[in-house]
CSV table of C-alpha atoms in Angstrom, one decimal:
chain,number,residue,atom,x,y,z
J,109,MET,CA,0.0,0.0,0.0
J,110,PRO,CA,1.4,3.4,-0.9
J,111,ARG,CA,1.7,6.1,1.7
J,112,VAL,CA,2.2,9.8,1.3
J,113,VAL,CA,5.1,11.3,3.2
J,114,VAL,CA,5.4,14.9,4.1
J,115,ASP,CA,8.9,16.1,5.2
J,116,VAL,CA,8.9,19.5,7.0
J,117,MET,CA,12.3,21.2,7.5
J,118,PRO,CA,13.3,24.6,8.9
J,119,LYS,CA,14.2,26.9,6.1
J,120,PRO,CA,18.0,27.2,5.6
J,121,GLU,CA,18.1,30.8,6.9
J,122,ILE,CA,16.1,29.9,10.1
J,123,LEU,CA,18.0,29.1,13.2
J,124,ASP,CA,17.5,25.5,14.3
J,125,PRO,CA,18.2,25.1,18.0
J,126,GLN,CA,17.2,21.4,18.1
J,127,GLY,CA,19.7,20.6,15.3
J,128,LYS,CA,22.4,22.7,17.0
J,129,ALA,CA,21.8,20.8,20.3
J,130,VAL,CA,22.3,17.5,18.5
J,131,LEU,CA,25.4,18.8,16.7
J,132,GLY,CA,26.8,20.0,20.0
J,133,ALA,CA,26.2,16.6,21.7
J,134,LEU,CA,27.9,14.5,19.0
J,135,PRO,CA,31.6,15.2,20.1
J,136,ARG,CA,30.7,14.5,23.7
J,137,LEU,CA,29.5,11.1,22.5
J,138,GLY,CA,32.7,10.4,20.6
J,139,PHE,CA,31.5,11.2,17.1
J,140,SER,CA,33.4,13.5,14.8
J,141,GLY,CA,33.0,14.5,11.1
J,142,VAL,CA,29.5,15.8,11.2
J,143,THR,CA,29.4,19.5,10.2
J,144,GLU,CA,25.7,20.3,10.4
J,145,VAL,CA,22.5,18.9,11.7
J,146,ARG,CA,19.0,20.1,10.9
J,147,GLN,CA,16.0,18.7,12.6
J,148,GLY,CA,12.5,18.6,11.1
J,149,LYS,CA,9.4,16.6,11.1
J,150,ARG,CA,8.2,13.7,9.0
J,151,PHE,CA,4.5,12.8,8.6
J,152,GLU,CA,3.3,9.5,7.1
J,153,LEU,CA,-0.3,9.6,5.8
J,154,GLN,CA,-2.4,6.6,4.8
J,155,VAL,CA,-5.1,7.5,2.3
J,156,GLU,CA,-8.2,5.7,1.1
J,157,GLY,CA,-7.9,4.3,-2.4
J,158,GLU,CA,-5.4,5.4,-4.9
J,159,VAL,CA,-2.9,8.2,-4.6
J,160,THR,CA,-4.1,10.4,-7.4
J,161,GLU,CA,-3.0,13.9,-8.4
J,162,ALA,CA,-6.1,15.2,-6.6
J,163,VAL,CA,-5.0,13.4,-3.4
J,164,LEU,CA,-1.5,14.9,-3.7
J,165,ALA,CA,-2.9,18.3,-4.2
J,166,ASP,CA,-5.0,17.9,-1.1
J,167,VAL,CA,-1.9,16.8,0.9
J,168,HIS,CA,-0.1,19.9,-0.4
J,169,ARG,CA,-2.8,22.0,1.1
J,170,MET,CA,-2.7,20.1,4.4
J,171,ALA,CA,1.0,20.6,4.5
J,172,GLU,CA,0.6,24.4,4.0
J,173,MET,CA,-2.3,24.8,6.4
J,174,LEU,CA,-1.6,22.3,9.2
J,175,LEU,CA,1.6,20.4,9.0
J,176,SER,CA,4.1,23.2,8.4
J,177,ASN,CA,4.5,26.8,9.2
J,178,PRO,CA,5.3,28.3,5.8
J,179,VAL,CA,7.0,31.4,7.3
J,180,ILE,CA,9.8,29.3,8.8
J,181,GLU,CA,9.6,25.9,7.2
J,182,ASN,CA,9.7,24.2,3.8
J,183,PHE,CA,7.9,21.0,3.0
J,184,GLU,CA,8.1,18.2,0.5
J,185,VAL,CA,5.4,15.8,-0.5
J,186,ARG,CA,6.2,12.4,-1.9
J,187,VAL,CA,4.7,8.9,-2.3
J,188,GLU,CA,6.5,5.9,-0.8
J,189,GLU,CA,5.7,2.3,-1.5
J,190,THR,CA,5.5,0.3,1.7
J,191,ALA,CA,6.8,-3.2,2.0
Y,240,MET,CA,26.9,17.4,-1.9
Y,241,PRO,CA,25.3,14.2,-0.4
Y,242,ARG,CA,23.7,14.4,2.9
Y,243,VAL,CA,22.7,11.7,5.3
Y,244,VAL,CA,19.0,11.6,6.4
Y,245,VAL,CA,17.8,9.8,9.5
Y,246,ASP,CA,14.0,9.2,9.7
Y,247,VAL,CA,12.7,8.4,13.2
Y,248,MET,CA,9.1,7.2,13.5
Y,249,PRO,CA,7.1,5.9,16.4
Y,250,LYS,CA,6.9,2.1,16.3
Y,251,PRO,CA,3.6,0.8,14.8
Y,252,GLU,CA,2.4,-0.5,18.2
Y,253,ILE,CA,3.1,2.7,20.0
Y,254,LEU,CA,0.4,5.3,20.4
Y,255,ASP,CA,1.2,8.5,18.5
Y,256,PRO,CA,-0.8,11.4,20.0
Y,257,GLN,CA,0.6,14.0,17.7
Y,258,GLY,CA,-0.4,12.0,14.6
Y,259,LYS,CA,-3.8,11.4,16.1
Y,260,ALA,CA,-4.2,15.2,16.7
Y,261,VAL,CA,-3.4,15.9,13.1
Y,262,LEU,CA,-5.8,13.2,11.9
Y,263,GLY,CA,-8.5,14.7,14.1
Y,264,ALA,CA,-7.9,18.2,12.7
Y,265,LEU,CA,-8.2,17.2,9.1
Y,266,PRO,CA,-12.0,16.9,8.8
Y,267,ARG,CA,-12.4,20.2,10.6
Y,268,LEU,CA,-10.3,21.8,7.9
Y,269,GLY,CA,-12.4,20.2,5.2
Y,270,PHE,CA,-10.2,17.3,4.3
Y,271,SER,CA,-11.4,13.7,3.9
Y,272,GLY,CA,-9.9,10.4,2.8
Y,273,VAL,CA,-6.9,10.3,5.1
Y,274,THR,CA,-7.2,7.2,7.4
Y,275,GLU,CA,-4.0,7.4,9.4
Y,276,VAL,CA,-1.3,9.9,10.3
Y,277,ARG,CA,2.0,9.2,12.1
Y,278,GLN,CA,4.3,11.9,13.1
Y,279,GLY,CA,8.0,11.4,13.5
Y,280,LYS,CA,11.3,13.3,13.1
Y,281,ARG,CA,13.7,13.9,10.2
Y,282,PHE,CA,17.3,14.7,10.7
Y,283,GLU,CA,19.6,16.0,7.9
Y,284,LEU,CA,23.3,15.5,8.6
Y,285,GLN,CA,26.1,17.1,6.6
Y,286,VAL,CA,29.4,15.2,6.9
Y,287,GLU,CA,33.0,16.0,6.0
Y,288,GLY,CA,34.2,14.2,2.9
Y,289,GLU,CA,32.7,11.1,1.4
Y,290,VAL,CA,29.8,9.2,2.8
Y,291,THR,CA,31.6,5.8,3.3
Y,292,GLU,CA,30.3,2.7,4.9
Y,293,ALA,CA,32.2,3.7,8.1
Y,294,VAL,CA,30.3,7.1,8.1
Y,295,LEU,CA,27.0,5.3,7.7
Y,296,ALA,CA,27.8,2.9,10.5
Y,297,ASP,CA,28.6,5.9,12.7
Y,298,VAL,CA,25.3,7.6,11.8
Y,299,HIS,CA,23.5,4.3,12.7
Y,300,ARG,CA,25.1,4.5,16.2
Y,301,MET,CA,24.2,8.2,16.5
Y,302,ALA,CA,20.6,7.3,15.6
Y,303,GLU,CA,20.5,4.6,18.3
Y,304,MET,CA,22.2,6.7,21.0
Y,305,LEU,CA,20.9,10.2,20.5
Y,306,LEU,CA,18.4,10.7,17.6
Y,307,SER,CA,15.9,8.0,18.5
Y,308,ASN,CA,14.5,6.2,21.6
Y,309,PRO,CA,14.9,2.5,20.5
Y,310,VAL,CA,12.2,1.5,23.0
Y,311,ILE,CA,9.4,3.3,21.2
Y,312,GLU,CA,10.9,4.4,17.8
Y,313,ASN,CA,12.3,2.9,14.7
Y,314,PHE,CA,14.8,4.7,12.5
Y,315,GLU,CA,16.1,4.5,9.0
Y,316,VAL,CA,19.4,5.9,7.6
Y,317,ARG,CA,19.8,6.9,4.0
Y,318,VAL,CA,21.9,9.0,1.7
Y,319,GLU,CA,20.2,11.8,-0.3
Y,320,GLU,CA,21.8,13.7,-3.2
Y,321,THR,CA,21.2,17.4,-2.8
Y,322,ALA,CA,20.6,19.7,-5.7
């Protein structure tokens, strides 16, 4: 069954304190080599029936209205086949 | 430049109150046809140099130790080419 995935990430110019906190913790845990971490959200949606263009357009509007804050976040909608 | 993405999602058997809140809000916003919503986290990591097997193994350990709670969450590591 396909599912629709919405990835929501802070815009590049927006400060991301959660990502910074993760980045700061990595050396303390013994990890090196990571230069940047950004933290965002991932939504997995199950829809009734087929994932048509109309369904994807709906999910775009959901992402704009509810799942993201367009002032500070970008989002991406895509379809993923599940195992 | 490639980046490493870590998707962290609540395990299927774990209650997901954030996802349920989104699902409950959709009809009030005029959307129908979505039967389930799960909300998780997405991390984007920039690493120095090439993304080798060793780097991916490191990211796996970061995901286990820091980015996810293995008791209630599953995670997936993958490489994404950026534009």
